[in-house]
Short mmCIF file of C-alpha atoms and ligand atoms in Angstrom, two decimals:
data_model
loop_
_atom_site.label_atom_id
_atom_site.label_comp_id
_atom_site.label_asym_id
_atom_site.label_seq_id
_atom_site.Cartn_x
_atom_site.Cartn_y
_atom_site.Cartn_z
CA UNK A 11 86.19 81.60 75.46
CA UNK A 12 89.48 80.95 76.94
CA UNK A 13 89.77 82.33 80.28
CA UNK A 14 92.90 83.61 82.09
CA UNK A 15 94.14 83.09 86.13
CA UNK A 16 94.63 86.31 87.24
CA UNK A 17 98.33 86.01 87.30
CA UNK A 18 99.79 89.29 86.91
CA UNK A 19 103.63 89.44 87.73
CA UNK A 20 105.04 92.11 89.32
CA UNK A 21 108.58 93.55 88.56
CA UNK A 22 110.17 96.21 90.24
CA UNK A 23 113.09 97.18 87.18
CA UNK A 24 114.71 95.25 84.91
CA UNK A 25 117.05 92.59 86.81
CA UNK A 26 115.39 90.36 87.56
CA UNK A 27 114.06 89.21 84.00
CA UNK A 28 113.26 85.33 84.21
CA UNK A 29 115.55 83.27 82.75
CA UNK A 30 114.83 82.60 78.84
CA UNK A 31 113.12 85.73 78.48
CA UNK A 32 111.85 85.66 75.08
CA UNK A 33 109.76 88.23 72.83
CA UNK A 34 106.68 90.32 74.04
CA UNK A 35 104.59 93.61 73.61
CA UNK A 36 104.91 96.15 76.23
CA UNK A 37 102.72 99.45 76.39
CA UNK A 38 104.02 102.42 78.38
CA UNK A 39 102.51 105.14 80.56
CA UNK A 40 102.11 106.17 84.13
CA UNK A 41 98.69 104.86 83.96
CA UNK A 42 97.54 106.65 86.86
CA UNK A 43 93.73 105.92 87.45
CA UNK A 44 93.63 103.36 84.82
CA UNK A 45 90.84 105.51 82.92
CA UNK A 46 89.09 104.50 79.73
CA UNK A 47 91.79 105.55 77.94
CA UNK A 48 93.79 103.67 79.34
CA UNK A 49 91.32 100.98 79.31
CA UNK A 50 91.57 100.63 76.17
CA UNK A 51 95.25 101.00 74.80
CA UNK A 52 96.24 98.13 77.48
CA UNK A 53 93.43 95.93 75.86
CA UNK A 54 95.11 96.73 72.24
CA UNK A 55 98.55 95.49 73.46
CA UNK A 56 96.72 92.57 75.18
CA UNK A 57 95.27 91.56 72.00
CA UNK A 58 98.30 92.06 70.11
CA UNK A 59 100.35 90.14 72.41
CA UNK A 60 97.94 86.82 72.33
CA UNK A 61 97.89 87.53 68.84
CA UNK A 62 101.32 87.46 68.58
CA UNK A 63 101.83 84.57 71.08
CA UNK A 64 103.85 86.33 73.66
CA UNK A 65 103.65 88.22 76.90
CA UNK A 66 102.01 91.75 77.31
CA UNK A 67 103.86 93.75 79.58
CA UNK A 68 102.99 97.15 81.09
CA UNK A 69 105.39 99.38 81.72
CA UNK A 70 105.43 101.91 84.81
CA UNK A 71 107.25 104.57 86.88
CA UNK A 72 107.38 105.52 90.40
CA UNK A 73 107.31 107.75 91.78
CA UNK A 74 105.49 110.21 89.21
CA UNK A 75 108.01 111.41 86.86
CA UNK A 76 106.90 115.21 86.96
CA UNK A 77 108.08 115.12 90.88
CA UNK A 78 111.35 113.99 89.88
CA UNK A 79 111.84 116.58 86.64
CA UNK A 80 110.40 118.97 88.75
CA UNK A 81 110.23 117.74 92.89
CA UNK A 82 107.33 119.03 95.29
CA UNK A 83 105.05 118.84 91.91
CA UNK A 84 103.67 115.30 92.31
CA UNK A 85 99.98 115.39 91.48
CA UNK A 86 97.54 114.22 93.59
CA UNK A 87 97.34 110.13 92.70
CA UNK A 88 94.30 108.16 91.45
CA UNK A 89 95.39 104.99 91.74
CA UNK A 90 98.36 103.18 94.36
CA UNK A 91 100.57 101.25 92.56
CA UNK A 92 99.01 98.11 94.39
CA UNK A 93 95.27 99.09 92.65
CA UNK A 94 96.99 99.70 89.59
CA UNK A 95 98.69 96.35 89.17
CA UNK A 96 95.22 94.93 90.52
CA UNK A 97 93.21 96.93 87.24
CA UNK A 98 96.06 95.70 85.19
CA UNK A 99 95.81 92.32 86.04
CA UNK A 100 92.03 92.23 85.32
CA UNK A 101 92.88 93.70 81.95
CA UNK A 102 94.62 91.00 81.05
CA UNK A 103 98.78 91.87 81.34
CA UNK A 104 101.04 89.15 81.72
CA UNK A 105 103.33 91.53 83.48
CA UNK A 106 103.29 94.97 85.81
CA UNK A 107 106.68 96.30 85.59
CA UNK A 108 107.66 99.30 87.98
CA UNK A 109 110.85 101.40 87.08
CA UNK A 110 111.99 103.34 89.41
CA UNK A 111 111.78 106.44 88.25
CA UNK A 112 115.32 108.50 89.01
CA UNK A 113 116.85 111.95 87.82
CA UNK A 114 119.34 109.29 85.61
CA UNK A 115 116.46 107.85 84.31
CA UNK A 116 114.93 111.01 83.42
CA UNK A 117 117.92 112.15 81.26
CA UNK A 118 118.37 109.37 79.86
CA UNK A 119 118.41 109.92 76.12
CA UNK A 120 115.17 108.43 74.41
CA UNK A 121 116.94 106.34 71.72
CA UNK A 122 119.16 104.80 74.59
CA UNK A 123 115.59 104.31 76.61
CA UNK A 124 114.57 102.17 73.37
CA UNK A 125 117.68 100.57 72.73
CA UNK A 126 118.81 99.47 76.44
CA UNK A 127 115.14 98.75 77.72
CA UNK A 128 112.76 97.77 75.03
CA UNK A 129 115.24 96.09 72.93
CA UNK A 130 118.28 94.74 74.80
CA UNK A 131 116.25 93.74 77.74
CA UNK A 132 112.38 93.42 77.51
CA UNK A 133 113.07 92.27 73.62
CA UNK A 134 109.93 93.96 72.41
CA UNK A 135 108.21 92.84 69.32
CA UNK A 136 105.59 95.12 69.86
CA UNK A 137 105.13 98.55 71.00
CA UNK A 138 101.97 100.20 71.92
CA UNK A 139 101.53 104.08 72.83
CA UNK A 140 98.85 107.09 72.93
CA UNK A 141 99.52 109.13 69.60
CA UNK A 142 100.72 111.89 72.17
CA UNK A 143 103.15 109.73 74.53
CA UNK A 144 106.54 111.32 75.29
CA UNK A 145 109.37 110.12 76.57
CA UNK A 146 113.19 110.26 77.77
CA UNK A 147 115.50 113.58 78.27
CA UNK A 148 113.36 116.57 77.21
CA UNK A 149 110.45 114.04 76.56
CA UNK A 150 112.31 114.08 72.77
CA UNK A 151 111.27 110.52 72.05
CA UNK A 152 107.58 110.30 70.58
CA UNK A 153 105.51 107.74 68.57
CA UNK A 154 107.74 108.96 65.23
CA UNK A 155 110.75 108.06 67.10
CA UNK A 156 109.86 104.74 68.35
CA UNK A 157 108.27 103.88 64.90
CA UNK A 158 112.26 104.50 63.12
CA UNK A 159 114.05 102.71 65.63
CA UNK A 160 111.46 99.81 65.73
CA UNK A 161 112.40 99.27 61.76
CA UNK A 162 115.92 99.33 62.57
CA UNK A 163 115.58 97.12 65.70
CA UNK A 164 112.50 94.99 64.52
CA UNK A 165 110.09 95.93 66.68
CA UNK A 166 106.64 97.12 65.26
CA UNK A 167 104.81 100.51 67.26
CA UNK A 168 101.40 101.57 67.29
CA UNK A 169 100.47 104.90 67.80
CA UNK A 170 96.78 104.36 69.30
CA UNK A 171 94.12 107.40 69.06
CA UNK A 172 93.16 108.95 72.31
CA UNK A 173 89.91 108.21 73.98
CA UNK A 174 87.07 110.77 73.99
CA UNK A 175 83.71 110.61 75.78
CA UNK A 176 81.25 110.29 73.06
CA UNK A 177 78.22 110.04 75.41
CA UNK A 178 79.43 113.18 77.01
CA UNK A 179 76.82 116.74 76.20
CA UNK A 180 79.77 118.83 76.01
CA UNK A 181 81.51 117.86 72.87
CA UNK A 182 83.46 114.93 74.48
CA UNK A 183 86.37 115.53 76.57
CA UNK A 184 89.53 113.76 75.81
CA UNK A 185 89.82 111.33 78.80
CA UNK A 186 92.89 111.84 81.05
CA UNK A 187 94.29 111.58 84.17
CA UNK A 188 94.55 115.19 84.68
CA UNK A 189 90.70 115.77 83.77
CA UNK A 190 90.15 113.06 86.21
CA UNK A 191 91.94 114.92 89.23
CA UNK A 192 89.91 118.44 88.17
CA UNK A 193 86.83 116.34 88.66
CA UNK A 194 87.52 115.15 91.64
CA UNK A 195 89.03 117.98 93.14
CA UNK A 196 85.94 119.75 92.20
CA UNK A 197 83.91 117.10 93.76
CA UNK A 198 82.16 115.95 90.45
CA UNK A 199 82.75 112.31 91.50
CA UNK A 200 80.05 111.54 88.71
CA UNK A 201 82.06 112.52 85.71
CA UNK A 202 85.14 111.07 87.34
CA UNK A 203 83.09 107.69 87.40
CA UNK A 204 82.15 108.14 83.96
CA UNK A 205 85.96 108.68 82.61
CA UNK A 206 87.62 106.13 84.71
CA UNK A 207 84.57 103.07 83.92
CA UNK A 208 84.17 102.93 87.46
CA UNK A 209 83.55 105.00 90.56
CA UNK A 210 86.75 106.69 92.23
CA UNK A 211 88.48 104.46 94.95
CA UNK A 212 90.33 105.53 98.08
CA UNK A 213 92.09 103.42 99.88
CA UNK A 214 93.20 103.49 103.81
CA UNK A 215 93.34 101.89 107.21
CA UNK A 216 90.62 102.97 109.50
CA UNK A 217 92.17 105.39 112.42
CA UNK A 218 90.51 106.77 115.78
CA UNK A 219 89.05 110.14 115.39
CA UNK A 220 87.67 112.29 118.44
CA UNK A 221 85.17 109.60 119.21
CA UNK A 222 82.26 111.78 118.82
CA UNK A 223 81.00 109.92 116.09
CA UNK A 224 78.99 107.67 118.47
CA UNK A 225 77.31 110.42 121.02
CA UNK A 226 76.08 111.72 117.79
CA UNK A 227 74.41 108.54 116.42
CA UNK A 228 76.87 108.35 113.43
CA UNK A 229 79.99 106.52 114.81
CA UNK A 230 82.24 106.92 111.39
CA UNK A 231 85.18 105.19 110.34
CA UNK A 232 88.46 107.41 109.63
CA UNK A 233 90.36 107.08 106.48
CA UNK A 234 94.18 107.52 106.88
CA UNK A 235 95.84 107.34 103.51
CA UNK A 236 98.37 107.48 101.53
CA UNK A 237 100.57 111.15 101.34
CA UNK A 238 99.36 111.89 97.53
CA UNK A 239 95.76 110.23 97.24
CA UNK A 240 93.28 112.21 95.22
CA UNK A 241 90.96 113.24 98.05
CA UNK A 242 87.22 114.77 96.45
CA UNK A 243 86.84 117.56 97.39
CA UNK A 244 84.90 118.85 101.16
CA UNK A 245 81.43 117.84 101.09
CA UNK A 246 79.24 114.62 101.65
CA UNK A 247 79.04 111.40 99.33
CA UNK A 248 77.38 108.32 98.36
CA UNK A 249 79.86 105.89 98.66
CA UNK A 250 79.90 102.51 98.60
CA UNK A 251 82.32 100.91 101.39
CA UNK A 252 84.67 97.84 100.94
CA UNK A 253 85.66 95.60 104.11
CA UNK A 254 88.78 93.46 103.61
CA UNK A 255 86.63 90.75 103.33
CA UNK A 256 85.18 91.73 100.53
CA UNK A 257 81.93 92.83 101.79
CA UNK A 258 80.33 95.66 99.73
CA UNK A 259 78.32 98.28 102.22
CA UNK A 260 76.51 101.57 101.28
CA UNK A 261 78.06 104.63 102.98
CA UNK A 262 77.37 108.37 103.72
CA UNK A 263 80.53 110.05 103.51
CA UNK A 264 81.92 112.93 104.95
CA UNK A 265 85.46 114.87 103.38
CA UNK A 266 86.19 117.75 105.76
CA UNK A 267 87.61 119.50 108.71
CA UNK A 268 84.58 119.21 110.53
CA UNK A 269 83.50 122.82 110.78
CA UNK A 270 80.69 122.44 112.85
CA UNK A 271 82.58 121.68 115.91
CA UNK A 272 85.70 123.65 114.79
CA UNK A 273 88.05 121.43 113.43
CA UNK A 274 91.89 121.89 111.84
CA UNK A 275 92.46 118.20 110.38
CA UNK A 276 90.92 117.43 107.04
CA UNK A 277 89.70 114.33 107.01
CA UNK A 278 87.76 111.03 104.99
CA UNK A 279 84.78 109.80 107.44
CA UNK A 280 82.69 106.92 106.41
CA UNK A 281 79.32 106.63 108.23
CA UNK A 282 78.46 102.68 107.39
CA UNK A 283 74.81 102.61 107.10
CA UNK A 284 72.68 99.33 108.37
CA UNK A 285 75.91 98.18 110.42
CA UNK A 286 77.53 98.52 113.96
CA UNK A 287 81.11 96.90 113.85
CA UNK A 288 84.72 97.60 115.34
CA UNK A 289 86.15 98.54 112.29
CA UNK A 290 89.39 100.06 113.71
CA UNK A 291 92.75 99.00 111.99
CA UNK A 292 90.99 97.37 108.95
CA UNK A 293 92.19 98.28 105.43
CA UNK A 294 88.95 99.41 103.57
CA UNK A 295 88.61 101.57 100.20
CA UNK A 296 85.41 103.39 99.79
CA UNK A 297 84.73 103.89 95.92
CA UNK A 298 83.01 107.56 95.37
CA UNK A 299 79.68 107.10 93.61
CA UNK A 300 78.33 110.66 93.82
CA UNK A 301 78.06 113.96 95.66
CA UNK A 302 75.11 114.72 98.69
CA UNK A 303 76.53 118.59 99.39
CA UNK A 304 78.85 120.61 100.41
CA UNK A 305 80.63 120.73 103.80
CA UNK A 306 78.51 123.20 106.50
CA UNK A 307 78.95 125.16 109.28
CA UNK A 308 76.10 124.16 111.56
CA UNK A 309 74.96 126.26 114.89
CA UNK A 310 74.38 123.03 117.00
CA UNK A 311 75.34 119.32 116.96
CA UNK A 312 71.51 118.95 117.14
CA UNK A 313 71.26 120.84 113.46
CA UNK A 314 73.91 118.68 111.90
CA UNK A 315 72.32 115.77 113.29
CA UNK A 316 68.90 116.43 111.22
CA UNK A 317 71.07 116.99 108.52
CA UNK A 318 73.17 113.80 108.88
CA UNK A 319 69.67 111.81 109.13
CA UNK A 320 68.61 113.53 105.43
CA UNK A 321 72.26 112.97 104.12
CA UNK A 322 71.35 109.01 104.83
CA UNK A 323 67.78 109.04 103.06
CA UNK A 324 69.55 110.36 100.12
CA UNK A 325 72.56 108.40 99.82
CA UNK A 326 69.96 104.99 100.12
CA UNK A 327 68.26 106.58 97.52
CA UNK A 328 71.26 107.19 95.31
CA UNK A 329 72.62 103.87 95.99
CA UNK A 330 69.71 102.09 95.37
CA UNK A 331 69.51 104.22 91.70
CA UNK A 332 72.80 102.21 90.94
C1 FMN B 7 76.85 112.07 106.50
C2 FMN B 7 77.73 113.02 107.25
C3 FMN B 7 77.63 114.38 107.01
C4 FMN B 7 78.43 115.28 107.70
N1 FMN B 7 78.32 116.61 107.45
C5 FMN B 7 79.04 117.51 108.17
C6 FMN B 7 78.90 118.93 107.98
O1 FMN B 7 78.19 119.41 107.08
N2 FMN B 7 79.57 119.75 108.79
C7 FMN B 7 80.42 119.29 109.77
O2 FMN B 7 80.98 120.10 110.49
N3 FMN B 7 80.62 117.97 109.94
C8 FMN B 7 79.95 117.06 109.18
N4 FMN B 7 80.13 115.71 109.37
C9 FMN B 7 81.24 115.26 110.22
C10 FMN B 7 80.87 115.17 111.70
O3 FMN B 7 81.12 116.43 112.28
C11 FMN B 7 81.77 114.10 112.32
O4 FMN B 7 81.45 112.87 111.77
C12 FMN B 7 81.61 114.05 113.82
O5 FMN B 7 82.11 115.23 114.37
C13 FMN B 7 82.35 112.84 114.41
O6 FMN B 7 83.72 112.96 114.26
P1 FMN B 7 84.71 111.81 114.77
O7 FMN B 7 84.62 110.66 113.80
O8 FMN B 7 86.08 112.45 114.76
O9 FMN B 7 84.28 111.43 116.13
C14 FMN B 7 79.35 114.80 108.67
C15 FMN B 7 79.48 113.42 108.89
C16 FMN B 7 78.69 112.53 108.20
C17 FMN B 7 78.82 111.06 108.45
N1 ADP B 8 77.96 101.95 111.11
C1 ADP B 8 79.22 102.29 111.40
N2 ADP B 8 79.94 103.07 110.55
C2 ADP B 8 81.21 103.43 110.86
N3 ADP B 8 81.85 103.04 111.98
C3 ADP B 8 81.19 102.25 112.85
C4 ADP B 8 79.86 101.83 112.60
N4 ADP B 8 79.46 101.08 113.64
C5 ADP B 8 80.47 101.02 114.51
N5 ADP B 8 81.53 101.69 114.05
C6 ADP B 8 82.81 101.80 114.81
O1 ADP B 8 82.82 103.03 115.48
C7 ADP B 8 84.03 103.74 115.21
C8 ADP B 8 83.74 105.20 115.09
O2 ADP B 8 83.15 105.75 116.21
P1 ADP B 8 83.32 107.29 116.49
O3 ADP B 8 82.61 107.65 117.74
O4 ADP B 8 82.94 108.07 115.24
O5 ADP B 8 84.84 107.34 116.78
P2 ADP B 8 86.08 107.96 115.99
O6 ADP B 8 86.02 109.38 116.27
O7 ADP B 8 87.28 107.27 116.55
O8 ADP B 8 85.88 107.65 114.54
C9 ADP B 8 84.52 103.18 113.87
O9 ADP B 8 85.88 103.24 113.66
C10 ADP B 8 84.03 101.75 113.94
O10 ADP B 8 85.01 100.94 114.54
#
């Protein structure tokens, strides 16, 4: 089996094309979380592209199209652009392009989107979409559309069948970024897992709290992240925790406002188990494996210690469950 460097190129629009820029096969989407679903429609357009000899280019917006159509309604986000082009790049894509995502764009007719962008300057010879993607002014443009204009402009498109959860009890859910952010808003960082292939990640630079961590025996590192990340919701997790380095470390997690001791600020707390470092200003993710409890209102820092101490036990067990 031939294998690939992990090479991805990263555009931001469409001028800066290299020179020569021949044929390829470019899927669409926001791709936010990268799910199964996702997953999988990338890895068609991979395949097609190798099969077609040519570069497979995935195409993106930013920032999330509903805030532009309509602004203050940008959903919480799965994925940074950064950990998407990452997931993209281990997919196989020759090419993570970014287009900025403006109210022009947005009415921009969808035959003009096909004509100007896919044909005139990515030169698609292949097109791959989810049977229900939408797209341009009024989202009028759809996998019909873009199957007409591909005869006329001699591209082919495939339409590809959404992506259910067949193991799933409950009939299978469709997979989808939006089912992804109910999960995790409802804390069910399990199912989450399950529909994105791998646990959910977030991201941040570790940030001083009100050093009580330490008197309390649980000294715990402070997430700061990005404005829109897609924060589970209050309660304590098994997590595992990711140095810059690379190092992989189990982790009890705490997503609150600290009730206990009366606090305003919600925040991501990573207690680091089997480790005492200085891990202020370090960029670390901490990938949500599954929930512990909910978020209490203790009578004594004495009471939330005990608690804290069977919080561990369980997330070692957990962990160690894989
Ligand atoms: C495993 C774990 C469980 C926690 N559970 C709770 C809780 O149920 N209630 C609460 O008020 N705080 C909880 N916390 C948060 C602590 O109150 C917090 O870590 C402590 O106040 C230190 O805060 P600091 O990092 O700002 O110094 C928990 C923290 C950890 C690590
Ligand atoms: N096992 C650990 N898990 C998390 N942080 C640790 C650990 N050991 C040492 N630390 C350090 O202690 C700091 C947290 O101490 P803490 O008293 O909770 O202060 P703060 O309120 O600023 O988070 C972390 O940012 C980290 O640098």
């Amino acid at each position: 089996m031939s294998r690939r460097l992990p090479t991805v190129q990263r555009w931001r629009g469409l001028d800066h094309l290299p020179g020569g820029w021949g044929r390829c096969v470019v899927t669409i989407g926001v791709f936010d979380g990268v799910h199964n679903g996702h997953q999988t429609l990338i890895g068609r357009a991979v395949e097609l592209a190798r099969e077609k000899g040519v570069p497979c280019v995935v195409m993106t917006f930013d920032p999330h199209p509903s805030e532009v159509v309509r602004p203050g309604s940008h959903p919480a986000q799965l994925t940074t652009l950064r950990r998407r082009a990452e997931l993209v790049e281990q997919l196989g894509a020759d090419v993570f392009c970014v287009l900025p995502f403006t109210v022009e764009l947005s009415r921009m007719p969808a035959n003009e989107f096909v004509h100007e962008v896919l044909v005139e300057r990515l030169h698609a010879a292949a097109v791959v979409v989810g049977q229900n993607f939408t797209f341009g002014q009024k989202a009028a443009g759809n996998v019909e559309l873009l199957r007409r204009l591909g005869q006329r402009f001699g591209f082919v498109t495939e339409g590809a069948d959404l992506v259910t959860d067949t193991k799933g009890g409950d009939g299978g859910v469709t997979f989808s970024s939006t089912y992804i952010r109910a999960c995790i808003d409802a804390g069910d960082v399990a199912a989450a897992a399950v529909a994105l292939g791998r646990p959910h990640r977030l991201e941040g630079i570790v940030v001083r709290g009100d050093g009580r961590g330490k008197e309390l025996g649980f000294p715990t590192a402070n997430l700061s992240m990005t404005r829109f990340a897609a924060v589970p919701a209050d309660g304590v997790y098994a997590c595992w925790f990711i140095h810059s380095s690379g190092r992989r470390l189990g982790a009890a997690v705490s997503v609150g406002t600290n009730p206990t001791f009366s606090g305003r600020e919600r925040r991501v707390e990573a207690f680091v188990l089997d480790v005492d470092e200085d891990f202020y200003g370090q960029r670390v993710a901490l990938d949500f494996v599954t929930r512990v409890r909910g978020q209490l209102k203790f009578d004594s820092s004495d009471a939330l210690v005990v608690e804290m101490n069977k919080d561990v036990a369980k997330v070692r067990e957990l962990l160690e469950q894989g």
